[in-house]
Coordinates of N, CA and C in Angstrom, one line a residue:
M245 N 91.9 78.6 74.7 CA 92.2 79.2 76.0 C 92.5 78.1 77.0
R246 N 93.5 78.4 77.9 CA 93.9 77.4 78.8 C 93.7 77.8 80.3
A247 N 93.8 79.1 80.5 CA 93.8 79.5 81.9 C 92.9 80.7 82.2
I248 N 92.2 80.7 83.3 CA 91.4 81.8 83.7 C 92.0 82.4 85.0
I249 N 92.2 83.7 85.0 CA 92.8 84.4 86.1 C 91.8 85.3 86.8
F250 N 91.4 85.0 88.0 CA 90.3 85.8 88.7 C 90.9 86.8 89.6
D251 N 90.2 87.9 89.8 CA 90.3 88.8 90.9 C 89.4 88.2 92.0
V252 N 89.6 88.7 93.2 CA 88.8 88.2 94.3 C 87.6 89.1 94.7
D253 N 88.0 90.3 95.3 CA 86.9 91.1 95.9 C 86.1 91.8 94.8
N254 N 84.7 91.6 95.0 CA 83.7 92.0 94.0 C 83.8 91.3 92.7
T255 N 84.5 90.1 92.7 CA 84.5 89.3 91.5 C 84.1 87.9 92.0
L256 N 85.0 87.1 92.6 CA 84.7 85.8 93.2 C 83.8 86.0 94.4
I257 N 84.2 87.0 95.2 CA 83.4 87.2 96.5 C 83.0 88.7 96.5
D258 N 81.7 88.9 96.5 CA 81.1 90.2 96.6 C 81.5 90.8 97.9
W259 N 81.9 92.1 97.9 CA 82.3 92.8 99.1 C 81.1 93.4 99.7
K260 N 80.7 92.8 100.9 CA 79.5 93.2 101.5 C 79.8 94.2 102.6
D261 N 78.8 95.0 103.0 CA 79.0 96.1 103.9 C 79.5 95.6 105.3
E262 N 79.0 94.4 105.6 CA 79.4 93.9 107.0 C 80.8 93.5 107.1
F263 N 81.6 93.5 106.0 CA 83.0 93.2 106.0 C 83.7 94.3 106.7
V264 N 83.2 95.5 106.7 CA 83.8 96.6 107.4 C 83.8 96.4 108.9
F265 N 82.9 95.5 109.3 CA 82.8 95.2 110.8 C 84.1 94.5 111.2
A266 N 84.8 93.8 110.3 CA 86.1 93.2 110.7 C 87.1 94.3 111.2
L267 N 87.1 95.4 110.5 CA 87.9 96.5 110.9 C 87.5 97.1 112.2
K268 N 86.2 97.3 112.3 CA 85.7 97.9 113.6 C 85.9 97.0 114.8
S269 N 85.7 95.7 114.6 CA 85.9 94.8 115.7 C 87.3 94.7 116.1
V270 N 88.3 94.8 115.2 CA 89.7 94.7 115.6 C 90.0 96.0 116.4
I271 N 89.5 97.1 115.9 CA 89.8 98.4 116.6 C 89.2 98.4 118.0
E272 N 88.0 97.8 118.1 CA 87.4 97.8 119.5 C 88.2 96.8 120.4
D273 N 88.5 95.6 119.8 CA 89.2 94.6 120.6 C 90.6 95.2 121.1
M274 N 91.2 96.1 120.4 CA 92.5 96.6 120.8 C 92.4 97.9 121.5
S275 N 91.1 98.3 121.8 CA 90.8 99.4 122.7 C 91.3 100.8 122.1
Y276 N 91.3 100.9 120.8 CA 91.5 102.2 120.2 C 90.2 103.0 120.3
S277 N 90.3 104.2 120.7 CA 89.1 105.1 120.9 C 89.0 105.9 119.7
F278 N 88.5 105.3 118.5 CA 88.3 106.1 117.3 C 86.8 106.3 117.1
D279 N 86.5 107.5 116.6 CA 85.1 107.7 116.2 C 84.8 107.2 114.8
E280 N 83.5 107.2 114.4 CA 83.1 106.6 113.1 C 83.8 107.3 112.0
E281 N 84.0 108.6 112.1 CA 84.6 109.3 111.0 C 86.1 108.8 110.7
L282 N 86.8 108.6 111.8 CA 88.2 108.2 111.7 C 88.2 106.7 111.2
I283 N 87.3 105.9 111.7 CA 87.3 104.5 111.2 C 87.0 104.5 109.7
K284 N 86.1 105.3 109.2 CA 85.8 105.4 107.8 C 87.0 105.8 107.0
K285 N 87.8 106.8 107.6 CA 89.0 107.3 106.9 C 90.0 106.2 106.8
I286 N 90.2 105.4 107.9 CA 91.1 104.3 107.9 C 90.8 103.3 106.8
D287 N 89.5 103.0 106.7 CA 89.0 102.0 105.7 C 89.3 102.5 104.3
I288 N 89.1 103.8 104.1 CA 89.3 104.4 102.8 C 90.8 104.3 102.4
M289 N 91.7 104.6 103.4 CA 93.1 104.6 103.2 C 93.6 103.2 102.8
I290 N 93.0 102.2 103.5 CA 93.4 100.8 103.2 C 92.9 100.5 101.8
D291 N 91.8 100.9 101.4 CA 91.2 100.6 100.1 C 92.0 101.3 99.0
N292 N 92.5 102.5 99.3 CA 93.2 103.3 98.3 C 94.7 103.0 98.2
Y293 N 95.2 102.2 99.0 CA 96.7 101.9 99.1 C 97.2 101.4 97.7
D294 N 96.4 100.5 97.1 CA 97.0 100.0 95.8 C 97.0 101.0 94.7
K295 N 96.4 102.1 94.9 CA 96.5 103.2 93.9 C 97.8 104.0 94.1
K296 N 98.5 103.8 95.2 CA 99.6 104.6 95.5 C 100.9 103.9 95.5
S297 N 100.9 102.6 95.3 CA 102.1 101.8 95.4 C 102.1 100.7 94.4
I298 N 103.3 100.0 94.2 CA 103.3 98.9 93.3 C 103.6 97.6 94.0
T299 N 103.8 97.6 95.3 CA 104.0 96.4 96.2 C 103.2 96.6 97.5
L300 N 103.0 95.5 98.1 CA 102.2 95.4 99.4 C 103.0 94.7 100.5
S301 N 103.1 95.3 101.6 CA 103.6 94.7 102.8 C 102.8 95.2 104.0
K302 N 102.8 94.5 105.1 CA 102.1 94.9 106.3 C 102.7 96.3 106.8
E303 N 104.0 96.4 106.7 CA 104.7 97.5 107.2 C 104.4 98.8 106.4
S304 N 104.4 98.6 105.1 CA 104.2 99.8 104.2 C 102.7 100.2 104.2
L305 N 101.8 99.3 104.3 CA 100.4 99.6 104.4 C 100.1 100.3 105.7
L306 N 100.7 99.8 106.8 CA 100.5 100.4 108.1 C 101.0 101.8 108.2
N307 N 102.2 102.0 107.6 CA 102.8 103.3 107.6 C 101.9 104.3 106.8
Y308 N 101.4 103.8 105.7 CA 100.5 104.7 104.8 C 99.3 105.1 105.6
V309 N 98.6 104.1 106.3 CA 97.4 104.4 107.1 C 97.8 105.4 108.2
N310 N 98.8 105.1 108.9 CA 99.2 105.9 110.1 C 99.5 107.4 109.7
T311 N 100.2 107.5 108.6 CA 100.6 108.8 108.1 C 99.4 109.6 107.6
N312 N 98.5 109.0 106.9 CA 97.4 109.7 106.3 C 96.3 110.0 107.3
C313 N 96.3 109.2 108.4 CA 95.2 109.3 109.4 C 95.7 110.0 110.7
D314 N 97.0 110.2 110.7 CA 97.7 110.8 111.9 C 97.4 110.0 113.1
I315 N 97.6 108.7 113.0 CA 97.4 107.8 114.2 C 98.6 106.9 114.3
N316 N 98.6 106.0 115.2 CA 99.8 105.1 115.5 C 99.3 103.7 115.7
L317 N 98.7 103.1 114.7 CA 98.3 101.7 114.8 C 99.6 100.8 114.8
S318 N 99.5 99.7 115.5 CA 100.6 98.8 115.6 C 100.6 97.7 114.6
I319 N 101.7 97.0 114.4 CA 101.8 95.9 113.5 C 100.8 94.8 113.9
D320 N 100.6 94.7 115.2 CA 99.6 93.7 115.7 C 98.2 94.0 115.2
F321 N 97.9 95.3 115.0 CA 96.6 95.6 114.4 C 96.5 95.1 113.0
M322 N 97.5 95.2 112.2 CA 97.5 94.7 110.9 C 97.4 93.2 110.8
N323 N 98.1 92.6 111.7 CA 98.0 91.1 111.7 C 96.6 90.6 112.1
R324 N 96.0 91.3 113.1 CA 94.7 90.9 113.5 C 93.6 91.2 112.4
L325 N 93.8 92.3 111.7 CA 92.9 92.6 110.6 C 93.0 91.6 109.5
I326 N 94.2 91.3 109.1 CA 94.4 90.3 108.0 C 93.7 89.0 108.4
F327 N 93.9 88.6 109.6 CA 93.3 87.3 110.1 C 91.8 87.4 110.1
A328 N 91.2 88.5 110.7 CA 89.8 88.7 110.8 C 89.1 88.7 109.4
Q329 N 89.7 89.3 108.5 CA 89.1 89.4 107.1 C 89.0 88.0 106.4
G330 N 89.9 87.1 106.9 CA 89.8 85.8 106.3 C 88.5 85.1 106.6
N331 N 87.8 85.6 107.6 CA 86.5 85.0 107.9 C 85.3 85.8 107.3
C332 N 85.6 86.7 106.5 CA 84.6 87.6 105.8 C 84.0 86.8 104.6
V333 N 83.2 85.8 104.8 CA 82.7 85.0 103.7 C 81.2 84.8 104.0
Y334 N 80.6 84.1 103.0 CA 79.1 83.8 103.1 C 78.9 82.5 102.3
E335 N 77.8 81.9 102.4 CA 77.5 80.7 101.7 C 77.1 81.1 100.3
D336 N 77.6 80.4 99.3 CA 77.3 80.6 97.9 C 77.5 79.3 97.1
K337 N 76.4 78.5 97.1 CA 76.5 77.2 96.4 C 76.7 77.4 94.9
E338 N 76.1 78.4 94.3 CA 76.2 78.6 92.9 C 77.6 79.0 92.5
L339 N 78.3 79.7 93.3 CA 79.7 80.0 93.1 C 80.5 78.7 93.0
I340 N 80.3 77.8 94.0 CA 81.0 76.5 94.0 C 80.7 75.7 92.8
E341 N 79.5 75.7 92.3 CA 79.1 75.0 91.1 C 79.8 75.6 89.9
T342 N 79.9 76.9 89.9 CA 80.5 77.6 88.7 C 82.0 77.3 88.7
I343 N 82.7 77.4 89.8 CA 84.1 77.2 89.8 C 84.5 75.7 89.6
T344 N 83.6 74.8 90.1 CA 83.8 73.4 89.9 C 83.7 73.1 88.4
Y345 N 82.7 73.7 87.7 CA 82.6 73.5 86.3 C 83.8 74.0 85.5
L346 N 84.2 75.2 85.8 CA 85.3 75.8 85.1 C 86.6 75.1 85.3
S347 N 86.8 74.5 86.5 CA 88.1 73.8 86.8 C 88.2 72.6 86.0
K348 N 87.2 72.0 85.5 CA 87.2 70.8 84.7 C 87.7 71.2 83.2
K349 N 87.6 72.4 82.9 CA 87.9 72.9 81.5 C 89.2 73.7 81.4
Y350 N 89.5 74.4 82.5 CA 90.6 75.4 82.4 C 91.5 75.3 83.7
D351 N 92.7 75.8 83.6 CA 93.5 76.0 84.8 C 93.1 77.3 85.4
L352 N 92.8 77.3 86.7 CA 92.3 78.5 87.4 C 93.3 79.1 88.3
Y353 N 93.4 80.4 88.3 CA 94.3 81.1 89.1 C 93.6 82.3 89.8
V354 N 94.2 82.9 90.8 CA 93.8 84.1 91.4 C 95.0 85.0 91.5
I355 N 94.8 86.3 91.1 CA 95.7 87.4 91.3 C 95.0 88.5 92.0
T356 N 95.3 88.8 93.2 CA 94.6 89.7 94.0 C 95.5 90.8 94.6
N357 N 94.9 92.0 94.8 CA 95.7 93.1 95.4 C 95.6 93.2 96.9
W358 N 95.4 92.0 97.5 CA 95.4 92.0 99.0 C 96.3 90.9 99.4
F359 N 96.4 90.6 100.7 CA 97.3 89.7 101.3 C 96.9 88.2 100.9
T360 N 97.9 87.4 100.6 CA 97.7 86.0 100.2 C 97.0 85.3 101.3
E361 N 97.5 85.5 102.5 CA 96.9 84.8 103.7 C 95.4 85.0 103.8
T362 N 95.0 86.2 103.7 CA 93.5 86.5 103.8 C 92.7 85.9 102.7
Q363 N 93.2 86.0 101.5 CA 92.4 85.5 100.4 C 92.4 84.0 100.3
V364 N 93.5 83.3 100.7 CA 93.5 81.9 100.7 C 92.4 81.4 101.7
K365 N 92.5 82.0 102.9 CA 91.5 81.6 104.0 C 90.1 81.9 103.6
R366 N 89.8 83.0 102.9 CA 88.5 83.3 102.5 C 88.0 82.3 101.4
L367 N 88.9 82.0 100.5 CA 88.5 81.0 99.4 C 88.3 79.6 100.0
E368 N 89.1 79.3 101.0 CA 89.0 78.0 101.7 C 87.6 78.0 102.4
N369 N 87.3 79.0 103.1 CA 86.0 79.1 103.8 C 84.8 79.1 102.9
M370 N 85.0 79.6 101.6 CA 83.9 79.6 100.6 C 83.9 78.2 99.9
G371 N 84.8 77.3 100.2 CA 84.8 76.0 99.6 C 85.4 75.9 98.2
I372 N 86.2 76.9 97.8 CA 86.7 76.8 96.4 C 88.2 76.9 96.2
A373 N 88.9 77.1 97.3 CA 90.4 77.3 97.2 C 91.0 76.1 96.5
K374 N 90.5 74.9 96.7 CA 91.1 73.7 96.1 C 91.1 73.6 94.6
Y375 N 90.3 74.5 94.0 CA 90.1 74.5 92.5 C 91.2 75.4 91.8
F376 N 91.9 76.1 92.6 CA 92.9 77.1 92.0 C 94.3 76.5 92.1
K377 N 95.0 76.6 90.9 CA 96.4 76.1 90.9 C 97.3 77.0 91.7
K378 N 97.0 78.3 91.7 CA 97.8 79.3 92.6 C 96.9 80.4 93.0
I379 N 97.0 80.8 94.2 CA 96.3 82.0 94.7 C 97.4 83.0 95.1
I380 N 97.5 84.1 94.3 CA 98.7 85.0 94.4 C 98.3 86.3 94.9
G381 N 98.7 86.7 96.1 CA 98.4 88.0 96.7 C 99.5 89.0 96.4
A382 N 99.2 90.2 96.6 CA 100.1 91.3 96.3 C 101.3 91.4 97.2
D383 N 101.3 90.6 98.3 CA 102.5 90.6 99.2 C 103.6 89.7 98.6
I384 N 103.2 88.9 97.6 CA 104.3 88.1 96.9 C 104.3 88.4 95.4
N385 N 103.7 89.5 95.0 CA 103.5 89.9 93.6 C 103.5 91.4 93.5
Y386 N 103.5 91.9 92.3 CA 103.3 93.3 92.1 C 101.8 93.6 92.2
L387 N 101.4 94.8 92.6 CA 100.0 95.2 92.7 C 99.5 95.5 91.2
K388 N 98.4 95.0 90.9 CA 97.7 95.5 89.7 C 97.4 96.9 89.8
P389 N 97.6 97.8 88.7 CA 97.8 97.4 87.3 C 99.3 97.5 86.9
D390 N 100.3 97.2 87.8 CA 101.7 97.2 87.4 C 101.8 96.2 86.2
I391 N 102.5 96.5 85.2 CA 102.7 95.7 84.0 C 103.2 94.3 84.4
R392 N 103.9 94.2 85.5 CA 104.5 92.9 85.9 C 103.6 92.0 86.7
S393 N 102.4 92.5 87.0 CA 101.6 91.7 88.0 C 101.1 90.4 87.4
F394 N 101.1 90.3 86.1 CA 100.6 89.0 85.5 C 101.8 88.1 85.0
D395 N 103.0 88.6 85.3 CA 104.2 87.8 84.8 C 104.2 86.4 85.4
I396 N 103.8 86.3 86.6 CA 103.9 85.0 87.3 C 103.0 83.9 86.7
I397 N 102.0 84.3 85.9 CA 101.2 83.4 85.2 C 101.7 83.3 83.7
L398 N 102.1 84.4 83.2 CA 102.5 84.4 81.8 C 103.8 83.7 81.5
N399 N 104.5 83.4 82.6 CA 105.7 82.6 82.5 C 105.4 81.2 82.0
D400 N 104.1 80.7 82.2 CA 103.7 79.4 81.9 C 102.7 79.3 80.7
Y401 N 102.2 80.4 80.3 CA 101.2 80.4 79.2 C 101.5 81.6 78.3
K402 N 101.0 81.4 77.1 CA 101.0 82.5 76.1 C 99.9 83.5 76.5
P403 N 100.1 84.8 76.3 CA 99.0 85.7 76.7 C 97.6 85.4 76.1
E404 N 97.6 84.9 74.8 CA 96.3 84.6 74.2 C 95.7 83.4 74.8
E405 N 96.4 82.6 75.6 CA 95.8 81.4 76.2 C 95.1 81.8 77.5
C406 N 95.2 83.0 78.0 CA 94.7 83.4 79.3 C 93.6 84.4 79.2
I407 N 92.7 84.3 80.1 CA 91.6 85.3 80.2 C 91.5 85.8 81.6
S408 N 91.5 87.1 81.8 CA 91.3 87.8 83.1 C 89.9 88.1 83.4
V409 N 89.4 87.8 84.6 CA 88.0 88.1 85.0 C 88.1 89.0 86.3
G410 N 87.5 90.2 86.2 CA 87.5 91.0 87.4 C 86.6 92.2 87.2
D411 N 86.5 92.9 88.3 CA 85.6 94.1 88.3 C 86.2 95.4 88.2
T412 N 87.5 95.5 88.3 CA 88.2 96.8 88.2 C 88.8 96.9 86.8
F413 N 88.3 97.9 86.0 CA 88.6 98.0 84.6 C 90.1 98.1 84.3
K414 N 90.7 99.0 85.0 CA 92.1 99.3 84.8 C 93.0 98.0 85.1
N415 N 92.7 97.4 86.2 CA 93.4 96.2 86.7 C 93.2 94.9 85.9
D416 N 91.9 94.7 85.7 CA 91.4 93.3 85.3 C 91.0 93.3 83.8
V417 N 90.9 94.4 83.2 CA 90.5 94.4 81.8 C 91.5 95.1 80.9
E418 N 91.8 96.4 81.2 CA 92.7 97.2 80.3 C 94.1 96.6 80.3
L419 N 94.7 96.4 81.5 CA 96.0 95.8 81.5 C 96.1 94.5 80.8
P420 N 95.3 93.5 81.2 CA 95.4 92.2 80.4 C 95.3 92.3 78.9
L421 N 94.3 93.2 78.5 CA 94.2 93.3 77.0 C 95.4 93.9 76.4
N422 N 96.1 94.9 77.1 CA 97.3 95.5 76.6 C 98.4 94.5 76.6
L423 N 98.3 93.4 77.4 CA 99.4 92.4 77.5 C 99.1 91.3 76.4
G424 N 98.0 91.4 75.7 CA 97.7 90.4 74.7 C 96.8 89.3 75.2
M425 N 96.3 89.4 76.4 CA 95.4 88.5 77.0 C 93.9 88.8 76.6
N426 N 93.0 87.9 77.0 CA 91.6 88.2 76.9 C 91.1 88.7 78.2
A427 N 89.9 89.3 78.2 CA 89.4 89.8 79.5 C 87.9 89.8 79.5
I428 N 87.3 89.6 80.7 CA 85.9 89.7 80.9 C 85.7 90.7 82.1
W429 N 84.9 91.7 81.9 CA 84.7 92.7 82.9 C 83.4 92.4 83.7
K430 N 83.5 92.2 85.0 CA 82.3 92.0 85.8 C 81.8 93.4 86.2
T431 N 80.7 93.8 85.6 CA 80.2 95.1 85.8 C 78.7 95.2 85.5
N432 N 78.0 96.2 86.0 CA 76.6 96.4 85.6 C 76.5 97.4 84.4
K433 N 77.7 97.9 84.0 CA 77.7 98.8 82.9 C 77.5 98.1 81.5
L434 N 76.8 98.7 80.6 CA 76.7 98.2 79.3 C 77.8 98.6 78.4
S435 N 78.4 97.6 77.6 CA 79.5 97.9 76.8 C 79.4 97.1 75.5
N436 N 79.7 97.8 74.4 CA 79.8 97.1 73.1 C 81.2 96.8 72.7
E437 N 82.1 97.4 73.5 CA 83.5 97.2 73.2 C 84.2 96.1 74.0
Y438 N 83.7 95.8 75.2 CA 84.3 94.8 76.1 C 83.3 93.7 76.4
K439 N 83.9 92.5 76.6 CA 83.0 91.4 77.1 C 82.7 91.7 78.6
T440 N 81.4 91.6 78.9 CA 81.0 91.9 80.3 C 80.1 90.8 80.8
I441 N 80.1 90.7 82.2 CA 79.1 89.8 82.9 C 78.7 90.6 84.1
K442 N 77.5 90.3 84.5 CA 76.9 91.0 85.7 C 77.2 90.1 87.0
T443 N 77.2 88.8 86.8 CA 77.5 87.9 87.9 C 78.5 86.8 87.4
I444 N 79.3 86.3 88.3 CA 80.3 85.3 88.0 C 79.7 84.0 87.5
Y445 N 78.4 83.8 87.8 CA 77.8 82.6 87.4 C 77.6 82.5 85.9
E446 N 77.6 83.6 85.3 CA 77.4 83.6 83.8 C 78.5 82.9 83.1
L447 N 79.6 82.8 83.7 CA 80.8 82.1 83.0 C 80.5 80.7 82.6
K448 N 79.5 80.1 83.3 CA 79.2 78.7 83.0 C 78.6 78.6 81.6
K449 N 78.0 79.7 81.1 CA 77.3 79.7 79.8 C 78.2 80.2 78.7
I450 N 79.2 81.0 79.1 CA 80.0 81.6 78.0 C 81.4 81.1 77.9
L451 N 81.8 80.2 78.8 CA 83.2 79.7 78.7 C 83.1 78.1 78.7

């Protein structure tokens, strides 16, 4: 094996409840008078977008949210949200140790279903961006689980030389396995069929 391809949210960086505050803070700063129910719906629509499309852009995501929530958010809202989410990080020394260790043995990549700008900033703030050869967001790639979403890596490696690590079964396990890659599923579920880990730190022991 030569390359490890990571997902970001709930894989490299656990998605914590306070990250929703980024959405709320942007809404408040822009003086939108939305109640909690509508804010929750906006958050759900943003989260569900990758299930409805194969590509990501600020304009298409904004249109999807506006249409489904019957509101009229501006492109400035999307720009501010993407920037604010880049600061949604926390200290994790064990993650740094794990990624440092793996980078000495393998080429490391990120393929994420969110914006490259946000994820690069988050990984920089976590202190690990420098260990990845490429950080590839869905604004420059196809959204997983589109069959083309791993092409950008598989152009340089044979499928069997790569292993995908992520928390979303369809995106990070099923698709890579179908492409001939290896896969590790980050989950609390027990499985005799798939390789699983509960924490990203376990990779130091098994890879």
